[in-house]
JSON list of C-alpha atoms in Angstrom, two decimals:
[
{"chain": "A", "resi": 12, "resn": "VAL", "atom": "CA", "xyz": [-28.28, 9.88, -15.28]},
{"chain": "A", "resi": 13, "resn": "LEU", "atom": "CA", "xyz": [-28.04, 13.67, -15.48]},
{"chain": "A", "resi": 14, "resn": "GLN", "atom": "CA", "xyz": [-30.45, 13.96, -12.56]},
{"chain": "A", "resi": 15, "resn": "LEU", "atom": "CA", "xyz": [-28.28, 11.61, -10.47]},
{"chain": "A", "resi": 16, "resn": "VAL", "atom": "CA", "xyz": [-25.17, 13.64, -11.29]},
{"chain": "A", "resi": 17, "resn": "GLN", "atom": "CA", "xyz": [-26.94, 16.91, -10.43]},
{"chain": "A", "resi": 18, "resn": "HIS", "atom": "CA", "xyz": [-28.20, 15.43, -7.17]},
{"chain": "A", "resi": 19, "resn": "ARG", "atom": "CA", "xyz": [-24.66, 14.44, -6.18]},
{"chain": "A", "resi": 20, "resn": "LEU", "atom": "CA", "xyz": [-23.25, 17.85, -7.09]},
{"chain": "A", "resi": 21, "resn": "ASN", "atom": "CA", "xyz": [-25.93, 19.68, -5.13]},
{"chain": "A", "resi": 22, "resn": "HIS", "atom": "CA", "xyz": [-25.26, 17.48, -2.12]},
{"chain": "A", "resi": 23, "resn": "GLU", "atom": "CA", "xyz": [-21.49, 17.93, -2.23]},
{"chain": "A", "resi": 24, "resn": "LYS", "atom": "CA", "xyz": [-21.76, 21.72, -2.52]},
{"chain": "A", "resi": 25, "resn": "LYS", "atom": "CA", "xyz": [-23.40, 21.89, 0.91]},
{"chain": "A", "resi": 26, "resn": "GLU", "atom": "CA", "xyz": [-20.35, 20.39, 2.63]},
{"chain": "A", "resi": 27, "resn": "SER", "atom": "CA", "xyz": [-17.28, 22.31, 3.73]},
{"chain": "A", "resi": 28, "resn": "VAL", "atom": "CA", "xyz": [-13.86, 20.72, 3.58]},
{"chain": "A", "resi": 29, "resn": "LEU", "atom": "CA", "xyz": [-13.97, 20.33, 7.36]},
{"chain": "A", "resi": 30, "resn": "ASP", "atom": "CA", "xyz": [-17.30, 18.49, 7.16]},
{"chain": "A", "resi": 31, "resn": "GLN", "atom": "CA", "xyz": [-15.92, 16.24, 4.44]},
{"chain": "A", "resi": 32, "resn": "LEU", "atom": "CA", "xyz": [-12.86, 15.48, 6.56]},
{"chain": "A", "resi": 33, "resn": "LYS", "atom": "CA", "xyz": [-15.05, 14.63, 9.56]},
{"chain": "A", "resi": 34, "resn": "ASN", "atom": "CA", "xyz": [-17.08, 12.23, 7.42]},
{"chain": "A", "resi": 35, "resn": "LEU", "atom": "CA", "xyz": [-13.90, 10.71, 6.01]},
{"chain": "A", "resi": 36, "resn": "LEU", "atom": "CA", "xyz": [-12.63, 10.00, 9.52]},
{"chain": "A", "resi": 37, "resn": "LYS", "atom": "CA", "xyz": [-15.85, 8.08, 10.21]},
{"chain": "A", "resi": 38, "resn": "ASN", "atom": "CA", "xyz": [-14.85, 5.64, 7.48]},
{"chain": "A", "resi": 39, "resn": "LYS", "atom": "CA", "xyz": [-13.14, 2.80, 9.37]},
{"chain": "A", "resi": 40, "resn": "PHE", "atom": "CA", "xyz": [-11.93, 1.16, 6.17]},
{"chain": "A", "resi": 41, "resn": "TRP", "atom": "CA", "xyz": [-10.23, 4.36, 5.02]},
{"chain": "A", "resi": 42, "resn": "ILE", "atom": "CA", "xyz": [-8.39, 4.64, 8.35]},
{"chain": "A", "resi": 43, "resn": "LEU", "atom": "CA", "xyz": [-7.31, 1.00, 8.15]},
{"chain": "A", "resi": 44, "resn": "TYR", "atom": "CA", "xyz": [-6.18, 1.44, 4.55]},
{"chain": "A", "resi": 45, "resn": "VAL", "atom": "CA", "xyz": [-4.10, 4.47, 5.57]},
{"chain": "A", "resi": 46, "resn": "VAL", "atom": "CA", "xyz": [-2.32, 2.26, 8.12]},
{"chain": "A", "resi": 47, "resn": "ILE", "atom": "CA", "xyz": [-1.78, -0.40, 5.44]},
{"chain": "A", "resi": 48, "resn": "ASN", "atom": "CA", "xyz": [-0.50, 2.29, 3.08]},
{"chain": "A", "resi": 49, "resn": "ILE", "atom": "CA", "xyz": [1.99, 3.45, 5.70]},
{"chain": "A", "resi": 50, "resn": "MET", "atom": "CA", "xyz": [3.25, -0.12, 6.18]},
{"chain": "A", "resi": 51, "resn": "THR", "atom": "CA", "xyz": [3.55, -0.60, 2.42]},
{"chain": "A", "resi": 52, "resn": "GLY", "atom": "CA", "xyz": [5.40, 2.70, 2.12]},
{"chain": "A", "resi": 53, "resn": "CYS", "atom": "CA", "xyz": [7.84, 1.68, 4.85]},
{"chain": "A", "resi": 54, "resn": "SER", "atom": "CA", "xyz": [8.56, -1.57, 2.98]},
{"chain": "A", "resi": 55, "resn": "VAL", "atom": "CA", "xyz": [9.63, 0.49, -0.05]},
{"chain": "A", "resi": 56, "resn": "PHE", "atom": "CA", "xyz": [10.96, 3.88, 1.01]},
{"chain": "A", "resi": 57, "resn": "PHE", "atom": "CA", "xyz": [13.44, 2.71, 3.69]},
{"chain": "A", "resi": 58, "resn": "ALA", "atom": "CA", "xyz": [14.98, 0.21, 1.27]},
{"chain": "A", "resi": 59, "resn": "MET", "atom": "CA", "xyz": [15.20, 2.77, -1.53]},
{"chain": "A", "resi": 60, "resn": "GLY", "atom": "CA", "xyz": [16.74, 5.32, 0.83]},
{"chain": "A", "resi": 61, "resn": "VAL", "atom": "CA", "xyz": [19.73, 3.13, 1.67]},
{"chain": "A", "resi": 62, "resn": "MET", "atom": "CA", "xyz": [20.03, 0.95, -1.43]},
{"chain": "A", "resi": 63, "resn": "ALA", "atom": "CA", "xyz": [23.19, 2.67, -2.71]},
{"chain": "A", "resi": 64, "resn": "HIS", "atom": "CA", "xyz": [24.80, 2.42, 0.75]},
{"chain": "A", "resi": 65, "resn": "TRP", "atom": "CA", "xyz": [23.80, -1.24, 1.03]},
{"chain": "A", "resi": 66, "resn": "ILE", "atom": "CA", "xyz": [25.36, -2.09, -2.33]},
{"chain": "A", "resi": 67, "resn": "ASN", "atom": "CA", "xyz": [28.56, -0.20, -1.58]},
{"chain": "A", "resi": 68, "resn": "TYR", "atom": "CA", "xyz": [29.15, -1.01, 2.10]},
{"chain": "A", "resi": 69, "resn": "VAL", "atom": "CA", "xyz": [27.20, -4.19, 2.91]},
{"chain": "A", "resi": 70, "resn": "LEU", "atom": "CA", "xyz": [27.33, -6.08, -0.37]},
{"chain": "A", "resi": 71, "resn": "GLY", "atom": "CA", "xyz": [30.62, -4.37, -1.24]},
{"chain": "A", "resi": 72, "resn": "ASP", "atom": "CA", "xyz": [30.22, -4.82, -4.99]},
{"chain": "A", "resi": 73, "resn": "PRO", "atom": "CA", "xyz": [28.88, -1.81, -6.95]},
{"chain": "A", "resi": 74, "resn": "SER", "atom": "CA", "xyz": [29.15, -3.81, -10.19]},
{"chain": "A", "resi": 75, "resn": "LYS", "atom": "CA", "xyz": [26.00, -5.71, -9.15]},
{"chain": "A", "resi": 76, "resn": "THR", "atom": "CA", "xyz": [23.88, -2.53, -9.14]},
{"chain": "A", "resi": 77, "resn": "GLY", "atom": "CA", "xyz": [22.51, -3.28, -12.61]},
{"chain": "A", "resi": 78, "resn": "ILE", "atom": "CA", "xyz": [21.45, -6.79, -11.64]},
{"chain": "A", "resi": 79, "resn": "ILE", "atom": "CA", "xyz": [19.72, -5.57, -8.49]},
{"chain": "A", "resi": 80, "resn": "MET", "atom": "CA", "xyz": [17.88, -2.76, -10.29]},
{"chain": "A", "resi": 81, "resn": "THR", "atom": "CA", "xyz": [16.70, -5.17, -12.98]},
{"chain": "A", "resi": 82, "resn": "VAL", "atom": "CA", "xyz": [15.45, -7.73, -10.47]},
{"chain": "A", "resi": 83, "resn": "MET", "atom": "CA", "xyz": [13.71, -5.00, -8.46]},
{"chain": "A", "resi": 84, "resn": "ASN", "atom": "CA", "xyz": [11.73, -3.77, -11.48]},
{"chain": "A", "resi": 85, "resn": "VAL", "atom": "CA", "xyz": [11.24, -6.26, -14.34]},
{"chain": "A", "resi": 86, "resn": "PRO", "atom": "CA", "xyz": [9.39, -9.03, -12.41]},
{"chain": "A", "resi": 87, "resn": "THR", "atom": "CA", "xyz": [6.86, -6.42, -11.25]},
{"chain": "A", "resi": 88, "resn": "LEU", "atom": "CA", "xyz": [5.65, -5.99, -14.84]},
{"chain": "A", "resi": 89, "resn": "PHE", "atom": "CA", "xyz": [4.98, -9.71, -15.26]},
{"chain": "A", "resi": 90, "resn": "GLY", "atom": "CA", "xyz": [3.27, -9.92, -11.87]},
{"chain": "A", "resi": 91, "resn": "THR", "atom": "CA", "xyz": [0.90, -7.08, -12.76]},
{"chain": "A", "resi": 92, "resn": "LEU", "atom": "CA", "xyz": [-0.25, -8.97, -15.86]},
{"chain": "A", "resi": 93, "resn": "LEU", "atom": "CA", "xyz": [-1.44, -11.83, -13.66]},
{"chain": "A", "resi": 94, "resn": "PHE", "atom": "CA", "xyz": [-3.62, -9.68, -11.41]},
{"chain": "A", "resi": 95, "resn": "LEU", "atom": "CA", "xyz": [-6.72, -9.85, -13.59]},
{"chain": "A", "resi": 96, "resn": "PRO", "atom": "CA", "xyz": [-6.86, -13.64, -14.07]},
{"chain": "A", "resi": 97, "resn": "ILE", "atom": "CA", "xyz": [-6.05, -14.22, -10.39]},
{"chain": "A", "resi": 98, "resn": "SER", "atom": "CA", "xyz": [-8.70, -11.72, -9.27]},
{"chain": "A", "resi": 99, "resn": "ARG", "atom": "CA", "xyz": [-11.33, -13.75, -11.15]},
{"chain": "A", "resi": 100, "resn": "LYS", "atom": "CA", "xyz": [-10.62, -16.71, -8.90]},
{"chain": "A", "resi": 101, "resn": "LEU", "atom": "CA", "xyz": [-9.69, -15.01, -5.63]},
{"chain": "A", "resi": 102, "resn": "GLY", "atom": "CA", "xyz": [-11.24, -12.04, -3.86]},
{"chain": "A", "resi": 103, "resn": "ILE", "atom": "CA", "xyz": [-9.33, -8.76, -3.58]},
{"chain": "A", "resi": 104, "resn": "LYS", "atom": "CA", "xyz": [-8.89, -9.18, 0.18]},
{"chain": "A", "resi": 105, "resn": "THR", "atom": "CA", "xyz": [-7.47, -12.68, -0.30]},
{"chain": "A", "resi": 106, "resn": "ILE", "atom": "CA", "xyz": [-5.03, -11.41, -2.91]},
{"chain": "A", "resi": 107, "resn": "ALA", "atom": "CA", "xyz": [-3.94, -8.58, -0.61]},
{"chain": "A", "resi": 108, "resn": "ILE", "atom": "CA", "xyz": [-3.38, -10.90, 2.37]},
{"chain": "A", "resi": 109, "resn": "LEU", "atom": "CA", "xyz": [-1.55, -13.58, 0.38]},
{"chain": "A", "resi": 110, "resn": "THR", "atom": "CA", "xyz": [0.73, -11.16, -1.46]},
{"chain": "A", "resi": 111, "resn": "ALA", "atom": "CA", "xyz": [1.59, -9.29, 1.75]},
{"chain": "A", "resi": 112, "resn": "PHE", "atom": "CA", "xyz": [2.53, -12.43, 3.67]},
{"chain": "A", "resi": 113, "resn": "LEU", "atom": "CA", "xyz": [4.30, -14.09, 0.72]},
{"chain": "A", "resi": 114, "resn": "GLY", "atom": "CA", "xyz": [6.19, -10.86, 0.02]},
{"chain": "A", "resi": 115, "resn": "GLY", "atom": "CA", "xyz": [7.15, -10.70, 3.69]},
{"chain": "A", "resi": 116, "resn": "ALA", "atom": "CA", "xyz": [8.26, -14.35, 3.63]},
{"chain": "A", "resi": 117, "resn": "PHE", "atom": "CA", "xyz": [10.58, -13.85, 0.66]},
{"chain": "A", "resi": 118, "resn": "SER", "atom": "CA", "xyz": [11.81, -10.59, 2.16]},
{"chain": "A", "resi": 119, "resn": "LEU", "atom": "CA", "xyz": [12.71, -12.61, 5.26]},
{"chain": "A", "resi": 120, "resn": "VAL", "atom": "CA", "xyz": [14.62, -15.07, 3.06]},
{"chain": "A", "resi": 121, "resn": "MET", "atom": "CA", "xyz": [16.57, -12.12, 1.66]},
{"chain": "A", "resi": 122, "resn": "TRP", "atom": "CA", "xyz": [17.31, -10.87, 5.18]},
{"chain": "A", "resi": 123, "resn": "LEU", "atom": "CA", "xyz": [18.47, -14.27, 6.42]},
{"chain": "A", "resi": 124, "resn": "ALA", "atom": "CA", "xyz": [20.53, -14.98, 3.28]},
{"chain": "A", "resi": 125, "resn": "GLY", "atom": "CA", "xyz": [22.27, -11.61, 3.35]},
{"chain": "A", "resi": 126, "resn": "PRO", "atom": "CA", "xyz": [25.09, -10.59, 1.02]},
{"chain": "A", "resi": 127, "resn": "ALA", "atom": "CA", "xyz": [27.04, -13.77, 1.86]},
{"chain": "A", "resi": 128, "resn": "HIS", "atom": "CA", "xyz": [24.49, -15.77, -0.17]},
{"chain": "A", "resi": 129, "resn": "PHE", "atom": "CA", "xyz": [23.87, -13.32, -2.96]},
{"chain": "A", "resi": 130, "resn": "GLU", "atom": "CA", "xyz": [22.34, -15.87, -5.37]},
{"chain": "A", "resi": 131, "resn": "VAL", "atom": "CA", "xyz": [19.67, -16.82, -2.81]},
{"chain": "A", "resi": 132, "resn": "LEU", "atom": "CA", "xyz": [19.08, -13.17, -1.97]},
{"chain": "A", "resi": 133, "resn": "ILE", "atom": "CA", "xyz": [18.65, -12.09, -5.59]},
{"chain": "A", "resi": 134, "resn": "GLY", "atom": "CA", "xyz": [16.37, -15.04, -6.34]},
{"chain": "A", "resi": 135, "resn": "ALA", "atom": "CA", "xyz": [14.14, -14.22, -3.37]},
{"chain": "A", "resi": 136, "resn": "MET", "atom": "CA", "xyz": [14.17, -10.56, -4.42]},
{"chain": "A", "resi": 137, "resn": "GLY", "atom": "CA", "xyz": [12.91, -11.49, -7.89]},
{"chain": "A", "resi": 138, "resn": "ILE", "atom": "CA", "xyz": [10.03, -13.55, -6.46]},
{"chain": "A", "resi": 139, "resn": "LYS", "atom": "CA", "xyz": [9.19, -10.80, -3.97]},
{"chain": "A", "resi": 140, "resn": "THR", "atom": "CA", "xyz": [8.98, -8.12, -6.67]},
{"chain": "A", "resi": 141, "resn": "PHE", "atom": "CA", "xyz": [6.92, -10.45, -8.87]},
{"chain": "A", "resi": 142, "resn": "ILE", "atom": "CA", "xyz": [4.45, -10.88, -6.00]},
{"chain": "A", "resi": 143, "resn": "GLY", "atom": "CA", "xyz": [4.49, -7.11, -5.50]},
{"chain": "A", "resi": 144, "resn": "GLY", "atom": "CA", "xyz": [3.44, -6.72, -9.13]},
{"chain": "A", "resi": 145, "resn": "ILE", "atom": "CA", "xyz": [0.40, -8.90, -8.51]},
{"chain": "A", "resi": 146, "resn": "SER", "atom": "CA", "xyz": [-0.64, -6.76, -5.53]},
{"chain": "A", "resi": 147, "resn": "ALA", "atom": "CA", "xyz": [0.02, -3.39, -7.21]},
{"chain": "A", "resi": 148, "resn": "PRO", "atom": "CA", "xyz": [-3.48, -2.99, -8.80]},
{"chain": "A", "resi": 149, "resn": "VAL", "atom": "CA", "xyz": [-5.25, -3.85, -5.53]},
{"chain": "A", "resi": 150, "resn": "ALA", "atom": "CA", "xyz": [-5.44, -0.17, -4.56]},
{"chain": "A", "resi": 151, "resn": "MET", "atom": "CA", "xyz": [-7.33, 0.69, -7.75]},
{"chain": "A", "resi": 152, "resn": "VAL", "atom": "CA", "xyz": [-10.08, -1.73, -6.70]},
{"chain": "A", "resi": 153, "resn": "VAL", "atom": "CA", "xyz": [-10.05, -1.13, -2.95]},
{"chain": "A", "resi": 154, "resn": "ILE", "atom": "CA", "xyz": [-10.15, 2.68, -2.87]},
{"chain": "A", "resi": 155, "resn": "PRO", "atom": "CA", "xyz": [-13.44, 3.01, -4.85]},
{"chain": "A", "resi": 156, "resn": "ARG", "atom": "CA", "xyz": [-14.98, 0.43, -2.50]},
{"chain": "A", "resi": 157, "resn": "ILE", "atom": "CA", "xyz": [-13.82, 2.42, 0.51]},
{"chain": "A", "resi": 158, "resn": "ILE", "atom": "CA", "xyz": [-15.42, 5.52, -1.00]},
{"chain": "A", "resi": 159, "resn": "ASP", "atom": "CA", "xyz": [-18.67, 3.62, -1.58]},
{"chain": "A", "resi": 160, "resn": "TYR", "atom": "CA", "xyz": [-18.70, 2.46, 2.04]},
{"chain": "A", "resi": 161, "resn": "GLY", "atom": "CA", "xyz": [-18.15, 6.03, 3.24]},
{"chain": "A", "resi": 162, "resn": "GLU", "atom": "CA", "xyz": [-21.07, 7.23, 1.13]},
{"chain": "A", "resi": 163, "resn": "TRP", "atom": "CA", "xyz": [-23.23, 4.41, 2.49]},
{"chain": "A", "resi": 164, "resn": "LYS", "atom": "CA", "xyz": [-22.31, 5.25, 6.09]},
{"chain": "A", "resi": 165, "resn": "THR", "atom": "CA", "xyz": [-22.41, 9.07, 6.03]},
{"chain": "A", "resi": 166, "resn": "GLY", "atom": "CA", "xyz": [-24.39, 9.94, 2.91]},
{"chain": "A", "resi": 167, "resn": "SER", "atom": "CA", "xyz": [-21.38, 11.91, 1.68]},
{"chain": "A", "resi": 168, "resn": "ARG", "atom": "CA", "xyz": [-19.13, 10.73, -1.15]},
{"chain": "A", "resi": 169, "resn": "GLN", "atom": "CA", "xyz": [-15.52, 11.64, -0.32]},
{"chain": "A", "resi": 170, "resn": "GLU", "atom": "CA", "xyz": [-13.99, 10.78, -3.68]},
{"chain": "A", "resi": 171, "resn": "GLY", "atom": "CA", "xyz": [-11.55, 13.65, -4.14]},
{"chain": "A", "resi": 172, "resn": "LEU", "atom": "CA", "xyz": [-10.58, 13.96, -0.49]},
{"chain": "A", "resi": 173, "resn": "CYS", "atom": "CA", "xyz": [-10.07, 10.21, -0.05]},
{"chain": "A", "resi": 174, "resn": "ASN", "atom": "CA", "xyz": [-7.75, 9.90, -3.06]},
{"chain": "A", "resi": 175, "resn": "SER", "atom": "CA", "xyz": [-5.80, 13.07, -2.28]},
{"chain": "A", "resi": 176, "resn": "CYS", "atom": "CA", "xyz": [-5.29, 12.06, 1.36]},
{"chain": "A", "resi": 177, "resn": "VAL", "atom": "CA", "xyz": [-4.00, 8.63, 0.36]},
{"chain": "A", "resi": 178, "resn": "GLY", "atom": "CA", "xyz": [-1.59, 10.23, -2.12]},
{"chain": "A", "resi": 179, "resn": "GLY", "atom": "CA", "xyz": [-0.53, 12.83, 0.41]},
{"chain": "A", "resi": 180, "resn": "MET", "atom": "CA", "xyz": [0.09, 10.17, 3.04]},
{"chain": "A", "resi": 181, "resn": "SER", "atom": "CA", "xyz": [2.47, 8.36, 0.66]},
{"chain": "A", "resi": 182, "resn": "LYS", "atom": "CA", "xyz": [4.50, 11.56, 0.28]},
{"chain": "A", "resi": 183, "resn": "ILE", "atom": "CA", "xyz": [4.57, 12.08, 4.05]},
{"chain": "A", "resi": 184, "resn": "VAL", "atom": "CA", "xyz": [5.78, 8.49, 4.61]},
{"chain": "A", "resi": 185, "resn": "SER", "atom": "CA", "xyz": [8.45, 8.95, 1.93]},
{"chain": "A", "resi": 186, "resn": "SER", "atom": "CA", "xyz": [9.71, 12.16, 3.56]},
{"chain": "A", "resi": 187, "resn": "ALA", "atom": "CA", "xyz": [9.59, 10.66, 7.05]},
{"chain": "A", "resi": 188, "resn": "ALA", "atom": "CA", "xyz": [11.48, 7.56, 5.91]},
{"chain": "A", "resi": 189, "resn": "THR", "atom": "CA", "xyz": [14.20, 9.71, 4.33]},
{"chain": "A", "resi": 190, "resn": "ALA", "atom": "CA", "xyz": [14.57, 11.71, 7.54]},
{"chain": "A", "resi": 191, "resn": "LEU", "atom": "CA", "xyz": [14.63, 8.58, 9.72]},
{"chain": "A", "resi": 192, "resn": "VAL", "atom": "CA", "xyz": [17.27, 6.96, 7.49]},
{"chain": "A", "resi": 193, "resn": "GLY", "atom": "CA", "xyz": [19.55, 9.94, 8.04]},
{"chain": "A", "resi": 194, "resn": "PHE", "atom": "CA", "xyz": [18.89, 9.95, 11.78]},
{"chain": "A", "resi": 195, "resn": "ILE", "atom": "CA", "xyz": [19.48, 6.19, 12.19]},
{"chain": "A", "resi": 196, "resn": "LEU", "atom": "CA", "xyz": [22.70, 6.27, 10.13]},
{"chain": "A", "resi": 197, "resn": "THR", "atom": "CA", "xyz": [24.03, 9.20, 12.18]},
{"chain": "A", "resi": 198, "resn": "ALA", "atom": "CA", "xyz": [23.13, 7.44, 15.43]},
{"chain": "A", "resi": 199, "resn": "SER", "atom": "CA", "xyz": [24.93, 4.30, 14.23]},
{"chain": "A", "resi": 200, "resn": "GLY", "atom": "CA", "xyz": [28.18, 6.21, 13.74]},
{"chain": "A", "resi": 201, "resn": "TRP", "atom": "CA", "xyz": [27.95, 6.88, 10.00]},
{"chain": "A", "resi": 202, "resn": "VAL", "atom": "CA", "xyz": [30.16, 9.75, 8.83]},
{"chain": "A", "resi": 203, "resn": "ALA", "atom": "CA", "xyz": [30.05, 10.71, 5.15]},
{"chain": "A", "resi": 204, "resn": "GLY", "atom": "CA", "xyz": [33.46, 10.23, 3.57]},
{"chain": "A", "resi": 205, "resn": "GLY", "atom": "CA", "xyz": [34.88, 8.49, 6.62]},
{"chain": "A", "resi": 206, "resn": "ALA", "atom": "CA", "xyz": [35.39, 4.89, 7.66]},
{"chain": "A", "resi": 207, "resn": "VAL", "atom": "CA", "xyz": [32.16, 2.91, 7.99]},
{"chain": "A", "resi": 208, "resn": "PRO", "atom": "CA", "xyz": [31.88, 1.24, 11.43]},
{"chain": "A", "resi": 209, "resn": "GLU", "atom": "CA", "xyz": [30.27, -2.18, 11.89]},
{"chain": "A", "resi": 210, "resn": "SER", "atom": "CA", "xyz": [27.34, -0.56, 13.68]},
{"chain": "A", "resi": 211, "resn": "ALA", "atom": "CA", "xyz": [26.58, 1.50, 10.57]},
{"chain": "A", "resi": 212, "resn": "VAL", "atom": "CA", "xyz": [26.85, -1.57, 8.33]},
{"chain": "A", "resi": 213, "resn": "GLY", "atom": "CA", "xyz": [24.37, -3.40, 10.55]},
{"chain": "A", "resi": 214, "resn": "ALA", "atom": "CA", "xyz": [22.00, -0.41, 10.53]},
{"chain": "A", "resi": 215, "resn": "ILE", "atom": "CA", "xyz": [22.13, -0.19, 6.72]},
{"chain": "A", "resi": 216, "resn": "ASN", "atom": "CA", "xyz": [21.41, -3.90, 6.40]},
{"chain": "A", "resi": 217, "resn": "PHE", "atom": "CA", "xyz": [18.45, -3.61, 8.78]},
{"chain": "A", "resi": 218, "resn": "LEU", "atom": "CA", "xyz": [17.03, -0.61, 6.91]},
{"chain": "A", "resi": 219, "resn": "PHE", "atom": "CA", "xyz": [17.37, -2.35, 3.54]},
{"chain": "A", "resi": 220, "resn": "LEU", "atom": "CA", "xyz": [16.20, -5.84, 4.50]},
{"chain": "A", "resi": 221, "resn": "GLY", "atom": "CA", "xyz": [14.79, -5.84, 8.03]},
{"chain": "A", "resi": 222, "resn": "ILE", "atom": "CA", "xyz": [12.29, -2.98, 7.97]},
{"chain": "A", "resi": 223, "resn": "PRO", "atom": "CA", "xyz": [10.69, -4.07, 4.66]},
{"chain": "A", "resi": 224, "resn": "THR", "atom": "CA", "xyz": [10.22, -7.60, 6.06]},
{"chain": "A", "resi": 225, "resn": "ILE", "atom": "CA", "xyz": [8.56, -6.38, 9.25]},
{"chain": "A", "resi": 226, "resn": "ALA", "atom": "CA", "xyz": [6.44, -3.81, 7.40]},
{"chain": "A", "resi": 227, "resn": "MET", "atom": "CA", "xyz": [5.09, -6.33, 4.88]},
{"chain": "A", "resi": 228, "resn": "ILE", "atom": "CA", "xyz": [4.13, -8.82, 7.58]},
{"chain": "A", "resi": 229, "resn": "LEU", "atom": "CA", "xyz": [2.37, -6.05, 9.53]},
{"chain": "A", "resi": 230, "resn": "SER", "atom": "CA", "xyz": [0.48, -4.99, 6.41]},
{"chain": "A", "resi": 231, "resn": "GLY", "atom": "CA", "xyz": [-0.68, -8.59, 5.93]},
{"chain": "A", "resi": 232, "resn": "ILE", "atom": "CA", "xyz": [-1.99, -8.63, 9.51]},
{"chain": "A", "resi": 233, "resn": "CYS", "atom": "CA", "xyz": [-3.83, -5.34, 8.88]},
{"chain": "A", "resi": 234, "resn": "TRP", "atom": "CA", "xyz": [-5.41, -6.74, 5.71]},
{"chain": "A", "resi": 235, "resn": "MET", "atom": "CA", "xyz": [-6.88, -9.57, 7.78]},
{"chain": "A", "resi": 236, "resn": "PHE", "atom": "CA", "xyz": [-9.01, -6.99, 9.61]},
{"chain": "A", "resi": 237, "resn": "PHE", "atom": "CA", "xyz": [-10.16, -5.41, 6.34]},
{"chain": "A", "resi": 238, "resn": "THR", "atom": "CA", "xyz": [-13.63, -6.96, 6.21]},
{"chain": "A", "resi": 239, "resn": "LEU", "atom": "CA", "xyz": [-14.84, -5.04, 3.14]},
{"chain": "A", "resi": 240, "resn": "ASP", "atom": "CA", "xyz": [-14.89, -8.07, 0.84]},
{"chain": "A", "resi": 241, "resn": "ASP", "atom": "CA", "xyz": [-16.36, -8.36, -2.67]},
{"chain": "A", "resi": 242, "resn": "LYS", "atom": "CA", "xyz": [-19.84, -9.29, -1.46]},
{"chain": "A", "resi": 243, "resn": "LYS", "atom": "CA", "xyz": [-20.15, -6.47, 1.07]},
{"chain": "A", "resi": 244, "resn": "ALA", "atom": "CA", "xyz": [-18.74, -3.94, -1.36]},
{"chain": "A", "resi": 245, "resn": "GLU", "atom": "CA", "xyz": [-21.40, -4.83, -3.92]},
{"chain": "A", "resi": 246, "resn": "GLN", "atom": "CA", "xyz": [-24.11, -4.66, -1.24]},
{"chain": "A", "resi": 247, "resn": "TYR", "atom": "CA", "xyz": [-23.06, -1.15, -0.15]},
{"chain": "A", "resi": 248, "resn": "ARG", "atom": "CA", "xyz": [-22.92, 0.01, -3.76]},
{"chain": "A", "resi": 249, "resn": "GLN", "atom": "CA", "xyz": [-26.42, -1.25, -4.49]},
{"chain": "A", "resi": 250, "resn": "GLU", "atom": "CA", "xyz": [-27.86, 0.34, -1.34]},
{"chain": "A", "resi": 251, "resn": "VAL", "atom": "CA", "xyz": [-26.26, 3.68, -2.20]},
{"chain": "A", "resi": 252, "resn": "GLU", "atom": "CA", "xyz": [-27.73, 3.62, -5.70]},
{"chain": "A", "resi": 253, "resn": "ALA", "atom": "CA", "xyz": [-31.14, 2.64, -4.29]},
{"chain": "A", "resi": 254, "resn": "ARG", "atom": "CA", "xyz": [-31.06, 5.64, -1.94]},
{"chain": "A", "resi": 255, "resn": "LYS", "atom": "CA", "xyz": [-30.27, 8.00, -4.81]},
{"chain": "A", "resi": 256, "resn": "GLU", "atom": "CA", "xyz": [-33.15, 6.68, -6.89]},
{"chain": "A", "resi": 257, "resn": "LYS", "atom": "CA", "xyz": [-35.46, 7.04, -3.89]},
{"chain": "A", "resi": 258, "resn": "ASP", "atom": "CA", "xyz": [-34.35, 10.64, -3.32]},
{"chain": "A", "resi": 259, "resn": "LEU", "atom": "CA", "xyz": [-35.03, 11.49, -6.96]},
{"chain": "A", "resi": 260, "resn": "CYS", "atom": "CA", "xyz": [-38.51, 10.01, -6.73]}
]
């Protein structure tokens, strides 16, 4: 084991950050996952950026803030608990596809129901966040597999760079979403402290309900092209370990 660790360290020391980045960009599954991560971020950050405005100016009832916050968070915890038993019966890719499309479907129900049918909206929101809880641990399984594939393809294990880039991309998406929210609200006629025009109300509703729906459906489509299933992931892992043992010999 110590020899394997030393072999990996010696190999990684020979690579510059630029070389590691070049190898990372050769990893098609990492690039696809970045796109999926952007879609997932859009489904969250746009909604969070305008949630207070949506409650105040679209729903028009700030007293329901507590209910909305509870429904947006508590079901996630219960959904996460079901990930392990579900993953024993379904592959990770299947879970990712199903949760993305089901989340998008219930997000669409929320969008169609709107504030006029608050009970339907809040019920669909609860189911959507429950489904989101099931999908939350998917990244912890997928990212190591992506790293294994990259090592299989290039001979270089991009563990640190892969994880840091995914985390950095989330921060970039969050910042970009915040900036775009401000730009879209300004373009719709929003003026802080002034009267809220109908165009601004429609923009807020689209940012809170429309963009998350579209983003989740797009992420589900992207997952369909993610061909790194359980069987292939195990195959790549075994081949990588076989190469290391051969190098040591």
